[in-house]
Structures are given as structure tokens and as C-alpha cells.
Coordinates of C-alpha atoms and ligand atoms in Angstrom, one line a residue:
X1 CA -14.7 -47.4 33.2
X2 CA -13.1 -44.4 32.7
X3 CA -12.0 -43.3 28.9
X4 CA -8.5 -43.2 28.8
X5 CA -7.4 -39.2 27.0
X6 CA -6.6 -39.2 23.8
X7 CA -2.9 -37.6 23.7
X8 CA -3.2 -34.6 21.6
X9 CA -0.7 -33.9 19.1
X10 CA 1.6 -30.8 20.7
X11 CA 0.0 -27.5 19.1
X12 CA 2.6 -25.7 17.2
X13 CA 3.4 -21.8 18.6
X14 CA 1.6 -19.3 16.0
X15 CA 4.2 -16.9 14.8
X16 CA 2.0 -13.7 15.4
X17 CA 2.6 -12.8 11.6
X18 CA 0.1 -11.2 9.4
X19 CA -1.5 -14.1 7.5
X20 CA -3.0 -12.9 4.3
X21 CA -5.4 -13.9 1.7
X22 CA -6.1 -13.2 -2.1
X23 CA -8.9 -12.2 -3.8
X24 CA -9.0 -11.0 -7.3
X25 CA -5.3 -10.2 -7.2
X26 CA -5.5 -8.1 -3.8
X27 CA -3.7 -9.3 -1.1
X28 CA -5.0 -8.2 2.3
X29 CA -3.4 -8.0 5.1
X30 CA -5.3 -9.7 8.1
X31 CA -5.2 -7.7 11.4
X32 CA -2.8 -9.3 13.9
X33 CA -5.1 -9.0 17.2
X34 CA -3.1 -8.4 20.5
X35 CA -4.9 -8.2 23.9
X36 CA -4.0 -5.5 26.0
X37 CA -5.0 -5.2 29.9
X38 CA -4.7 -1.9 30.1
X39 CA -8.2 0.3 30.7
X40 CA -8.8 1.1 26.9
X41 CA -8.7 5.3 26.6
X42 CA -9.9 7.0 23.5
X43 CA -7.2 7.2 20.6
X44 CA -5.2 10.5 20.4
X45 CA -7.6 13.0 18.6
X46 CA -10.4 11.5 19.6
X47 CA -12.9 12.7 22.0
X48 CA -15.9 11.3 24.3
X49 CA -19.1 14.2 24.0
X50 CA -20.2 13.8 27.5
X51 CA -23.8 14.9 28.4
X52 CA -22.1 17.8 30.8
X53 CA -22.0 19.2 27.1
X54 CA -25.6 18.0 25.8
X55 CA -26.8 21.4 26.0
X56 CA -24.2 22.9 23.7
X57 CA -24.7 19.9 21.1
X58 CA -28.5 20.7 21.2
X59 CA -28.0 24.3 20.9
X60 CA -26.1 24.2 17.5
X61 CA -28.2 21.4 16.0
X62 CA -31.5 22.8 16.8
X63 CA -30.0 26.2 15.2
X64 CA -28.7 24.5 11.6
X65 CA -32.1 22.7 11.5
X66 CA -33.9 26.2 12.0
X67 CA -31.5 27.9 9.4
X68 CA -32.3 24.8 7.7
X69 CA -35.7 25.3 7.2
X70 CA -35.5 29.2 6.8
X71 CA -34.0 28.8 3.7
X72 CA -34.9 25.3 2.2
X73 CA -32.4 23.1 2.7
X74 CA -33.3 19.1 3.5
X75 CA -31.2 16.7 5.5
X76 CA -29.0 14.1 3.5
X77 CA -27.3 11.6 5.8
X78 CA -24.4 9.9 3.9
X79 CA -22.1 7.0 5.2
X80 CA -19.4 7.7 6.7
X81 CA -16.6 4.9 4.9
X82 CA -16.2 5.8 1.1
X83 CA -14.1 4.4 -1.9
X84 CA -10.8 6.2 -1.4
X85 CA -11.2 7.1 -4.8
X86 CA -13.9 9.5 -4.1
X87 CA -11.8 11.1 -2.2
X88 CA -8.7 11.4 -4.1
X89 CA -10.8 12.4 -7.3
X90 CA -12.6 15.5 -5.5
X91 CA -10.2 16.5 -2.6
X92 CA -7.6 15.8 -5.0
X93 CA -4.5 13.7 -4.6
X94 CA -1.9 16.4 -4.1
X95 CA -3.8 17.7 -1.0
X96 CA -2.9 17.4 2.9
X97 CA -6.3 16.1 3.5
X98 CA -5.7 13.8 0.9
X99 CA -1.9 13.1 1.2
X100 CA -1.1 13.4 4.7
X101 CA -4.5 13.4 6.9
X102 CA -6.8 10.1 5.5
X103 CA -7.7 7.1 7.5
X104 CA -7.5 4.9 4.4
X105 CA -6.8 1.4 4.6
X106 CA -8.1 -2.1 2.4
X107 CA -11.2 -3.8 3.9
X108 CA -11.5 -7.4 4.3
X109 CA -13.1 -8.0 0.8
X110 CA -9.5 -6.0 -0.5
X111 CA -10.9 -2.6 -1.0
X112 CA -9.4 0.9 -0.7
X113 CA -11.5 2.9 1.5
X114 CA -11.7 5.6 3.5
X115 CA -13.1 7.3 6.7
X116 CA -14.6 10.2 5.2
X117 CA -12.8 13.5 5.8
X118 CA -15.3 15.7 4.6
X119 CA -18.6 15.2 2.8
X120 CA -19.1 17.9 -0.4
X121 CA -18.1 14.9 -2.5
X122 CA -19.8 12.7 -0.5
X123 CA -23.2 14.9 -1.5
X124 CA -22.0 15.3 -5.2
X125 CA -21.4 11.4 -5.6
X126 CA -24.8 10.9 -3.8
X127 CA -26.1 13.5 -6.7
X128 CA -24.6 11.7 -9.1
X129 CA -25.9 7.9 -8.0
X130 CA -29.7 9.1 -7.4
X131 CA -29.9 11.2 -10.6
X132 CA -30.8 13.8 -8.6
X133 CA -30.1 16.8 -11.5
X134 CA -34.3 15.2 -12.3
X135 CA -35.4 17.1 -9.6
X136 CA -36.0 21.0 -9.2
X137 CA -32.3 22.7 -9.3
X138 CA -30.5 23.4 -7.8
X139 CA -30.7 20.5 -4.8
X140 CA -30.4 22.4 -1.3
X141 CA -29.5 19.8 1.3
X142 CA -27.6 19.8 4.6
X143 CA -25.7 17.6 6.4
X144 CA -24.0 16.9 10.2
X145 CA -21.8 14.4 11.1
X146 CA -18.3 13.4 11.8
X147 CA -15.4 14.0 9.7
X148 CA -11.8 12.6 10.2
X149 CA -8.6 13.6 9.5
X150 CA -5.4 12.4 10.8
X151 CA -4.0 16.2 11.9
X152 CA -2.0 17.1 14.8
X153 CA -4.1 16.8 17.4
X154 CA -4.5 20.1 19.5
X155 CA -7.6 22.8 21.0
X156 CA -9.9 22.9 18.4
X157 CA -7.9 20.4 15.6
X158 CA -9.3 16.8 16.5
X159 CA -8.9 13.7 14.0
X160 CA -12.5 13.3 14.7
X161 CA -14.7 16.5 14.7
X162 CA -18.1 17.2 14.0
X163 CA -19.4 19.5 10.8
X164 CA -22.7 20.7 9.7
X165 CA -22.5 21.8 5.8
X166 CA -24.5 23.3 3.3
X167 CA -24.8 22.3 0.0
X168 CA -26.6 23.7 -2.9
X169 CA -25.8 21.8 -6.7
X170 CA -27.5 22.6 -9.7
X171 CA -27.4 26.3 -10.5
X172 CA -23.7 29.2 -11.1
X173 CA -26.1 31.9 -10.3
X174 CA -23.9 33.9 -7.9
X175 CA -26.8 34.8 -5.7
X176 CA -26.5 31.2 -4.5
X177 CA -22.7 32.1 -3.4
X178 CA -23.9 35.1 -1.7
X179 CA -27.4 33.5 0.2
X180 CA -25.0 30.8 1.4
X181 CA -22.4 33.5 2.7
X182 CA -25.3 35.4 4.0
X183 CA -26.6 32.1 6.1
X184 CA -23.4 31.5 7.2
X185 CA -22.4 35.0 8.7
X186 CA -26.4 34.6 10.5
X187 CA -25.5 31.7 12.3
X188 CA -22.9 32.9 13.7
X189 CA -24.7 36.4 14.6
X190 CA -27.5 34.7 16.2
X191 CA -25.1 32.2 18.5
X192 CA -23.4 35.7 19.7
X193 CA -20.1 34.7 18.3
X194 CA -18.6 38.0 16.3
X195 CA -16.7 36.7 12.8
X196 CA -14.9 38.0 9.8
X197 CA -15.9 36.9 6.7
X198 CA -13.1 36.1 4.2
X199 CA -13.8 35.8 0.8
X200 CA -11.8 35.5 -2.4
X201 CA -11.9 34.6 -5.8
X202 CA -9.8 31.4 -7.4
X203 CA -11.4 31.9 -10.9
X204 CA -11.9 28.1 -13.2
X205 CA -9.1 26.2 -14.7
X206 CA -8.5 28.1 -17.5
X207 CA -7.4 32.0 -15.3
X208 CA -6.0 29.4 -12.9
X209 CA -3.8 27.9 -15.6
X210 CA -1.9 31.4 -16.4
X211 CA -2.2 32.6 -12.7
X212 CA -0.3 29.2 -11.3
X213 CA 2.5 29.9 -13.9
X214 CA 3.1 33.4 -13.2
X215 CA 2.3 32.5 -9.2
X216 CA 5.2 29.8 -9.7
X217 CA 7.7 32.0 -11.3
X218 CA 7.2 34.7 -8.2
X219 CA 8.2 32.2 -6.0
X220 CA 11.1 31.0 -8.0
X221 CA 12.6 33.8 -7.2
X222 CA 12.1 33.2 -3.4
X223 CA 13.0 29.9 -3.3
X224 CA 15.9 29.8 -0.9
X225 CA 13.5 31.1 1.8
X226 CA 10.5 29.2 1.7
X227 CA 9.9 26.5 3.7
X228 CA 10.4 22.6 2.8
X229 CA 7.0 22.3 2.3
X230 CA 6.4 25.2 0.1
X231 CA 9.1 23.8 -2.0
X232 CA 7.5 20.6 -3.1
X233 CA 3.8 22.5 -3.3
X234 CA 5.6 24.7 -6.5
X235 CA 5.4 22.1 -8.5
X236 CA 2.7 20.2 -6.8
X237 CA 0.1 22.4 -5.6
X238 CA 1.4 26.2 -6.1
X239 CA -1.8 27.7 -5.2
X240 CA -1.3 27.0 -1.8
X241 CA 1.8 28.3 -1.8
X242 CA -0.3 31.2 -0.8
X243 CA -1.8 29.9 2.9
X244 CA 1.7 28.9 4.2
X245 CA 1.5 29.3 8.3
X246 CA 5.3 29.8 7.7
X247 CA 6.2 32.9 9.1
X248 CA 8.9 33.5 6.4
X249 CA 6.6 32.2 3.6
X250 CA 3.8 34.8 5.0
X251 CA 5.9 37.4 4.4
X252 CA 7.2 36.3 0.5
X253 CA 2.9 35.3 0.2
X254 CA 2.3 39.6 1.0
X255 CA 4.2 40.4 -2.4
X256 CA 2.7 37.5 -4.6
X257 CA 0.9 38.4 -8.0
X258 CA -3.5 38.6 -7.0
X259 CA -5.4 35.9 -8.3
X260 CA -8.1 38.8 -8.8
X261 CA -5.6 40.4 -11.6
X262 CA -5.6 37.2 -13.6
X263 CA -9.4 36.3 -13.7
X264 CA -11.4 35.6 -16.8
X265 CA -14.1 37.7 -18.0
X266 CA -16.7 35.1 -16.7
X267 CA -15.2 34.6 -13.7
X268 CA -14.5 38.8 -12.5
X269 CA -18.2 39.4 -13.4
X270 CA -19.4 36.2 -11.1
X271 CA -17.5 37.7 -8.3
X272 CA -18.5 41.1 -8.7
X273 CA -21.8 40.0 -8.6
X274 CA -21.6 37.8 -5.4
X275 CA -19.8 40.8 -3.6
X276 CA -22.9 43.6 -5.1
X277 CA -25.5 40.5 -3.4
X278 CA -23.5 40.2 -0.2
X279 CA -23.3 44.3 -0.2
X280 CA -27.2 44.3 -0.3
X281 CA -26.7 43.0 3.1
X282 CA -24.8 44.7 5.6
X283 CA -22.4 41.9 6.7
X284 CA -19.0 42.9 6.9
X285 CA -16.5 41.0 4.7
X286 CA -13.1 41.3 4.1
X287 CA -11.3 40.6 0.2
X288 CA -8.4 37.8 1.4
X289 CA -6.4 37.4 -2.0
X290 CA -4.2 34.9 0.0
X291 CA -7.3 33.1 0.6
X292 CA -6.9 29.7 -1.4
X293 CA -8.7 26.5 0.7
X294 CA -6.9 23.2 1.1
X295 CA -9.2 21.3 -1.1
X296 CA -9.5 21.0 -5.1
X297 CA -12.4 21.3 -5.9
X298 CA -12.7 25.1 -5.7
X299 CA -13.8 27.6 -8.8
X300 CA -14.7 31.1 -8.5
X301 CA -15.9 31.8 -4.8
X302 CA -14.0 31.1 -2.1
X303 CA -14.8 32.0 1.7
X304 CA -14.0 31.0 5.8
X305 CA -15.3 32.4 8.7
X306 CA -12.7 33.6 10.8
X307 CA -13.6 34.7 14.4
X308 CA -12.9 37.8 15.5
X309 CA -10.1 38.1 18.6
X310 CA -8.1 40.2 20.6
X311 CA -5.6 37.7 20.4
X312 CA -3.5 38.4 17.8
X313 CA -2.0 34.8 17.0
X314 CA -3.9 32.4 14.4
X315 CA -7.1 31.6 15.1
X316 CA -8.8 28.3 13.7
X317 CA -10.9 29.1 10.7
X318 CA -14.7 28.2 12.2
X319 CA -15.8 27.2 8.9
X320 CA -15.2 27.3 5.0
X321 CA -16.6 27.0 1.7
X322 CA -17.1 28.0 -1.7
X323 CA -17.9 27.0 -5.2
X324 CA -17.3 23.5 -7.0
X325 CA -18.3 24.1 -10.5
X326 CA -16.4 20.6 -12.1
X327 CA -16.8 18.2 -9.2
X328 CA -19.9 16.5 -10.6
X329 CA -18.0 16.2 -13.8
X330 CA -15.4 15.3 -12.1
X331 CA -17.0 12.4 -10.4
X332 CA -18.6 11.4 -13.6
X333 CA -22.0 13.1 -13.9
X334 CA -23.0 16.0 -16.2
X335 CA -21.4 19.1 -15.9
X336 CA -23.6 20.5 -12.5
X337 CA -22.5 24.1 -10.6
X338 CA -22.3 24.1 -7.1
X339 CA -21.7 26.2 -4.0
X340 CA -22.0 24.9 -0.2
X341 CA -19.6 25.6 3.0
X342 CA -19.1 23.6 6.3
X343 CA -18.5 24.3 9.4
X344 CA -17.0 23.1 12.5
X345 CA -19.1 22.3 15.5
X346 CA -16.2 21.6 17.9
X347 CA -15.1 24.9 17.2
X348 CA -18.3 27.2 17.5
X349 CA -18.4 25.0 20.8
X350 CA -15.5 25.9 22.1
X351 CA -16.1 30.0 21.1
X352 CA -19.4 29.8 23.0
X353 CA -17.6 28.6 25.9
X354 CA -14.9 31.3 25.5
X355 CA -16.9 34.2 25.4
X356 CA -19.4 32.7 27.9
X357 CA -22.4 33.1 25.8
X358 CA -25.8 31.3 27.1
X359 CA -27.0 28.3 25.8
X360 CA -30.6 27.0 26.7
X361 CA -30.5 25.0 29.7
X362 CA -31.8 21.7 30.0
X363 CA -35.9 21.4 30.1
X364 CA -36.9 21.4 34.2
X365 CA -39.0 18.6 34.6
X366 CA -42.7 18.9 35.8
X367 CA -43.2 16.8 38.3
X368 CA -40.9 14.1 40.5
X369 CA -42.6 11.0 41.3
X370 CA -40.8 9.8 45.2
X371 CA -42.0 6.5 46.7
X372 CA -41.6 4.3 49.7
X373 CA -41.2 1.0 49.8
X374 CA -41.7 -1.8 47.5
X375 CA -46.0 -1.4 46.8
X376 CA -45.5 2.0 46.1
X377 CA -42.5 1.7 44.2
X378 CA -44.4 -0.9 41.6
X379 CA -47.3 1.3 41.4
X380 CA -45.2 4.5 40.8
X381 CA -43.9 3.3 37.5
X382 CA -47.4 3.4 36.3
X383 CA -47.9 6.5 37.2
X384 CA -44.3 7.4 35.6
X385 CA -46.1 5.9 32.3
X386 CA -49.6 7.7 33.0
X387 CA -47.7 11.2 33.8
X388 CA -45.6 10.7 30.5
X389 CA -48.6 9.9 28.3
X390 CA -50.3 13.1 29.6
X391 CA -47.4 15.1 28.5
X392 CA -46.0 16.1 31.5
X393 CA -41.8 15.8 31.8
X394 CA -41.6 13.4 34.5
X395 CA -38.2 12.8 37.0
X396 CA -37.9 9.5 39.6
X397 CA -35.2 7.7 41.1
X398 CA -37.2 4.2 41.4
X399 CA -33.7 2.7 42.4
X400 CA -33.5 5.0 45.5
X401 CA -35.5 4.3 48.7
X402 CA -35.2 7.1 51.5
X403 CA -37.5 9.8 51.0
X404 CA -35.1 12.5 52.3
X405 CA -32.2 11.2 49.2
X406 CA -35.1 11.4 46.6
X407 CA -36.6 14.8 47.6
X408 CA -33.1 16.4 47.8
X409 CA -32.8 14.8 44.2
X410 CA -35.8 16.6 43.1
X411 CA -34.7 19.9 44.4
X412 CA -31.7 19.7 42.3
X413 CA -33.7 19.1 39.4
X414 CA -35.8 22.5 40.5
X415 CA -38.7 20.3 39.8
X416 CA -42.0 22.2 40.7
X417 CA -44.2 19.5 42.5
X418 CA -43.1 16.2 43.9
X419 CA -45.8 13.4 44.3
X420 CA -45.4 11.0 47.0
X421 CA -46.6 7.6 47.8
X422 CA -46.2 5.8 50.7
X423 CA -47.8 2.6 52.5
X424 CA -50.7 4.9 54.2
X425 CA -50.9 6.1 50.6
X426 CA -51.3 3.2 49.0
X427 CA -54.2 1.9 51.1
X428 CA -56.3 5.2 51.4
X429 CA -55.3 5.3 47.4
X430 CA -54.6 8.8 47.7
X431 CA -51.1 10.5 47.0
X432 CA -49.1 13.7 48.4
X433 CA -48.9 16.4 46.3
X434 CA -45.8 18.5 47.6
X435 CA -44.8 22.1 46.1
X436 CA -41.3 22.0 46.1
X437 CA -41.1 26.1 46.2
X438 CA -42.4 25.9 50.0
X439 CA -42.4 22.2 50.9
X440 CA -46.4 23.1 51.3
X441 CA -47.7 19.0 50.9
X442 CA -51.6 18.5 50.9
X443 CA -53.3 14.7 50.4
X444 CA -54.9 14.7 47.1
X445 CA -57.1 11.5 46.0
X446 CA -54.9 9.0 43.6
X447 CA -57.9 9.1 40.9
X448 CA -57.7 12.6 40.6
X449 CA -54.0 13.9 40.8
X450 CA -53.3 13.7 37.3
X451 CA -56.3 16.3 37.0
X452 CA -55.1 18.7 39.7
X453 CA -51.6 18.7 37.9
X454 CA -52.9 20.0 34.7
X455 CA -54.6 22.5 36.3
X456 CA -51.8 23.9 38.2
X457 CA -49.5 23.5 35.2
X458 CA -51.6 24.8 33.0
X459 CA -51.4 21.8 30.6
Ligands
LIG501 P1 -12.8 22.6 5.6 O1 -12.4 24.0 5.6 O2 -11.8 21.5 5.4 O3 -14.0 22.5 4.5 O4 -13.6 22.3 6.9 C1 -14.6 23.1 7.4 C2 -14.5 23.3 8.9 O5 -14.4 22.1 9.6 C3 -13.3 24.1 9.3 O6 -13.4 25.4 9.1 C4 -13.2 23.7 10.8 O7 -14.1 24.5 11.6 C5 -13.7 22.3 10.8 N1 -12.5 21.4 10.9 C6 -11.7 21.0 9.8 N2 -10.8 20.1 10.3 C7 -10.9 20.0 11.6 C8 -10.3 19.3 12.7 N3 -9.2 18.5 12.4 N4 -10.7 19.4 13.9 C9 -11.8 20.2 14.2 N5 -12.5 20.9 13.3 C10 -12.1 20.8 12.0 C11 -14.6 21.4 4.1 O8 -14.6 20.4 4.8 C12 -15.4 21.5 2.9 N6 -16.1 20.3 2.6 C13 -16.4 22.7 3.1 C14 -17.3 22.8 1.9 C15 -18.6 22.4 1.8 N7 -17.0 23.4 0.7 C16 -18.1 23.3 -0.1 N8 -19.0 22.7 0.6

């Protein structure tokens, strides 16, 4: 007998509201979902690295791991989600990173965090939690990975972009500065790409303190022509006053009082010092007193890489750095100096593309392995394996059947030798060894090909 349906009460519409929840006195928004159909793209900012580009990608990061090595920095690989607070204690509050540029948002357990935008305090917290000031100072280690910062999308300015950075915490000696300038400017010379070094001093807290009052009473005097944004930085962030792109507030930042004029004792002879080291050298630099960086954690040395162009308009900086004398302290650990820089990978990307500078291609494979029909094709991928575990860089297209499609695949490749199987292969157990340079093919006995290839690769 059939069971007669139970009449279900009539569901009640949900009002697509964000329902929340409480924990400890946080309430968290839930995300409402809603289902779009159409195709998902990337978000604005955001790009796809596609392997067209893989060479460029390898390129850089096989040249920061050599420059790595050279001079003795190890890899640290941090997370990229933070406590806000890390940020807003190092970067510091007042900041357009900070202010303006953060992904921040509360996680489902109701706490503030945050897509990193950078990862110096990422490396000083990471000093901090594994008590690394035990070890040999100072710690060198490097780092590459993305950043993200909610900017303006546009060529070269991404909310998600790629850095390598330095970082070196545990010594002030101002050799440290200028190694880590010196490294920096090398990088660049050995990709081909031709940059200015700009480097200024922003002296500690204490020069700071008289500099930023006599900075702020310049520009009082220039208020009516300064930008909005340059109005609110007097009293929130005078120093970068200084780095306005403004063209009226360019011009008012050309007659400002020099930081260099107001520096302490300590912090003129540390800069002195770094610019005698770097002058051991013969790497161009230029003194940028306007030079400030967008982050607070700066002391003393200060430096980007600017690329040098015909084009006259503002270029992106390619990278940046400096020292960070407080941050440790800052973050709650013993007073530790530091010194480190980052820079952009999207960028030196893009400037190896511009000037059309060669990158390594792709490795040519050895050998292509072509088969026909379905015997051969099962035994080829053994021999894929066998070629592989002899070392040899091995290309197929199993999914492929016509010989003619896989051969023309394999001249593409500019592959050296093709082996071929076939049915009259497979029962002789013998294989064609063709030379791709000719099309020259000669029968070679199965047992013995992987011999004959090493002796004309000379493997
Ligand atoms: P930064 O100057 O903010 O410094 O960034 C370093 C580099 O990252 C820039 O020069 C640029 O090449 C690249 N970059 C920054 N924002 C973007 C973006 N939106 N799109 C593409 N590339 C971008 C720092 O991040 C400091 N942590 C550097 C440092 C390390 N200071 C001491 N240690």
C-alpha cells in the first residue's frame, strides 16, 4: 500500500540577512552567500601567472636563491593571514598601507586579521616567537611570496603582487645597510635592468622629533596649496608630507628643511659610514632628501631602486628598504637592529619584458617517446618511467595516436631523438631511433636503446 506524504509544514522565505553569532563579546558577521552564473573572472587587481611566463618566474627565483646563498641568507616562509595588529603596530596605523590598502576583516572564530601586505614584520614577529636573538646575529633570512594591498589597480600596481625580501636582524653595524644595498643594486645588474639607487637618511625618534616640528611649521606656511591629502598627513604623518605625487606639493617638498640637517650625532656618523661602504664599491647612488618610505618602521637608512628611463614621467619604485632599529621592540622583544629591503617581482618582470632582455628558455627535452596503437602505447609508459629514471628529460603525447601529429609535436619541442614503437616493433621487440635533425631513423634492439641514448647524449 502506498504511504500516504506527510504534508510538510510551508518553509518560511529566508530573508537573505546577515545572521550573526557571539563569541566572547564579538559579534561576527556571517557571509551572506549568493550564487552567480556568470563565468567567475579574477577580482580586479588580481592576476592569473600563466606558464607562457614560467620562464620569467624561474629566472628571478633561481637569481634571489643564488644571491641568497652568495651572501648567507636562509629561506623563512611565513603565513600569509596575520593579527591585524601586527600590522597596525609595525606598518603603523596612520599609514596608506595600513589605513587605506589592508584586506582586513574578522574570521569566523571573531578575530581581526589580515592578508599580509608586506612581511618585515612578519620576519621580526617570527624573531620574536622563535627566540631567535639565541642564535648567531644577526639572523640573515629571505623570503618570496605574495603581498596584498588594496591600491589602485594599474601596470605594475596589483592588489596581489609578488616580493622577494631580505632581511637581516640582530646587528646596527652600518656595513649591514650597505652589503644589503650592494646586493640589491647586483641583482639588478646581473638581470640587465639599469637602476638608480636612492638612499636617504630618516635619523631615530629622537632627530625625528625636532625635524617633524620644524618640517610641520614649513608647510604651515604652504598650507593653502597642498593637496587634501597632505593636509590631514601634517598632523598625522608629516614626514610624508615629503613623497607627495602632487604636482603642486612637489614643488612646496623642493624648498622643505633636509632631514640630513637635523640628524643626531649617532645617526650622521651611521650614514656617513654606510655611504664611505657603499663608495668602496662603485655603484652609483643618488642622496634623495625627499626620500621618506610609506611605512613606520624606518630609522636611519632609507633606500628604493628606481629604474632608470628615458621616460621622464614616474616610474614605479622596483624595490625599497632600509633600517628598522625599534620594530622588535616594538612588537615586544628586546631591543634588536635591523636592516632588510624587498622588492617587487611583477615589476622586474615587466622591465625584462620592456627592455627585451633574455631569460633562459625552457630545458629542450632529450628524447620524445611516439607510439602506435594501444600495445605500444602501454609499453611506452614504461619506457617514459625507465627514460626518466636514467635521467634523461623525456616528452610524449600518450593521449595522441597518429604518428605524423606526435612527430610534428616533437619538432616543436626541438627534441633531438624521437623513439618510436609500433606493432612490428613490438613483436621484433626492437624500437626506431629517429634523429629529429635529419629525420635519419635506424631499428635499434628494445634491450639496448636506453644504452645507445646515453652514448649519443653523452649521459
Ligand atoms: P615597499 O616599498 O612597500 O616595501 O614594497 C617593496 C616593493 O614591492 C615595491 O618597491 C614594489 O616593487 C613592490 N610593490 C609594492 N606594492 C606593490 C603593488 N601594489 N603592486 C606591485 N608591486 C608592488 C616593503 O614592503 C618593505 N617590507 C620592504 C622592506 C623589507 N623594508 C625592510 N625590509
Amino acid at each position: 500500500m502506498a504511504k500516504e506524504k506527510k504534508k510538510m509544514p510551508a518553509k518560511k522565505k529566508a530573508t537573505p540577512k546577515a545572521p550573526t553569532k557571539k563569541k566572547a563579546n564579538v559579534v561576527v558577521k556571517e557571509p551572506v552567500f549568493k550564487v552567480s552564473k556568470k563565468t567567475p573572472q579574477t577580482l580586479r587587481g588580481f592576476k592569473d601567472i600563466l606558464p607562457i611566463d614560467e620562464k620569467f618566474w624561474n629566472y628571478i627565483r633561481d637569481k634571489v636563491r643564488a644571491i641568497a646563498y652568495d651572501y648567507g641568507y636562509d629561506r623563512i616562509d611565513l603565513p600569509l593571514l596575520e593579527d591585524t595588529n601586527l600590522f597596525i603596530r609595525s606598518v603603523g596605523k596612520d599609514t596608506d598601507i595600513v589605513g587605506k590598502e589592508m584586506f582586513a576583516f574578522q574570521d569566523r572564530g571573531g578575530d581581526n586579521v589580515s592578508l599580509r601586505p608586506e612581511a618585515t614584520a612578519s620576519v621580526a614577529r617570527a624573531y620574536i616567537n622563535h627566540g631567535m636573538l639565541n642564535l648567531p646575529q644577526p639572523i640573515r633570512t629571505y623570503y618570496i611570496g605574495p603581498m596584498f594591498r588594496y591600491e589602485r589597480p594599474q601596470s605594475g600596481r596589483y592588489r596581489q603582487f609578488n616580493q622577494f625580501g631580505f632581511e637581516a636582524i640582530g646587528d646596527i653595524h652600518p656595513v649591514l645597510d650597505a652589503q644589503l644595498i650592494i646586493l640589491t643594486y647586483k641583482f639588478f645588474e646581473e638581470l640587465g635592468i639599469p637602476v638608480n639607487i636612492q638612499i636617504n637618511s630618516i635619523g631615530c625618534p629622537d632627530c625625528r622629533k625636532e625635524y617633524k616640528t620644524q618640517l610641520v611649521n614649513y608647510y604651515k606656511t604652504q598650507k593653502s596649496d597642498l593637496c587634501d591629502d597632505c593636509k590631514v598627513r601634517m598632523t598625522k604623518n608629516p614626514l610624508r608630507l615629503l613623497d607627495c605625487k602632487e604636482e603642486k606639493c612637489i614643488a612646496i617638498a623642493e624648498d622643505a628643511p633636509h632631514i640630513l640637517d637635523w640628524l643626531c650625532d649617532e645617526c650622521k656618523n651611521h650614514f656617513v659610514k654606510v655611504l664611505e661602504f657603499i663608495d668602496e664599491t662603485e655603484i652609483p647612488y643618488n642622496l634623495n632628501s625627499s626620500l621618506v618610505r610609506g611605512l613606520d618602521y624606518y630609522t636611519k637608512t632609507v633606500f628604493e631602486v628606481w629604474p632608470e628611463s628615458k621616460d621622464k614621467k614616474a616610474q614605479n619604485a622596483l624595490g625599497g628598504g632600509g633600517r628598522y632599529d625599534n620594530l622588535v621592540e616594538m612588537l615586544g622583544g628586546r631591543p634588536t637592529p635591523a636592516v632588510g629591503m624587498a622588492i617587487g617581482i611583477e615589476r622586474t618582470i615587466l622591465k625584462l619584458k620592456e627592455l627585451e632582455l633574455e631569460v633562459p628558455e625552457k630545458e629542450i627535452p632529450d628524447i620524445f617517446v611516439a607510439q602506435l596503437g594501444e600495445a605500444a602505447k602501454r609499453k611506452c609508459l614504461g619506457l617514459f618511467e625507465d627514460l626518466r629514471k636514467e635521467g634523461f628529460k623525456v616528452a610524449e603525447s600518450f593521449a595522441k595516436d597518429g604518428l605524423k601529429n606526435q612527430l610534428d609535436i616533437a619538432d616543436k619541442l626541438k627534441v633531438k631523438y624521437a623513439l618510436i614503437l609500433g606493432q612490428k616493433e613490438l613483436s621484433e621487440e626492437t624500437i626506431l631511433l629517429r634523429d629529429m635533425d635529419g629525420g635519419v631513423q635506424e631499428t635499434v634492439n628494445y634491450s639496448k636503446v636506453i644504452k645507445e641514448l646515453k652514448k649519443r647524449l653523452g649521459k
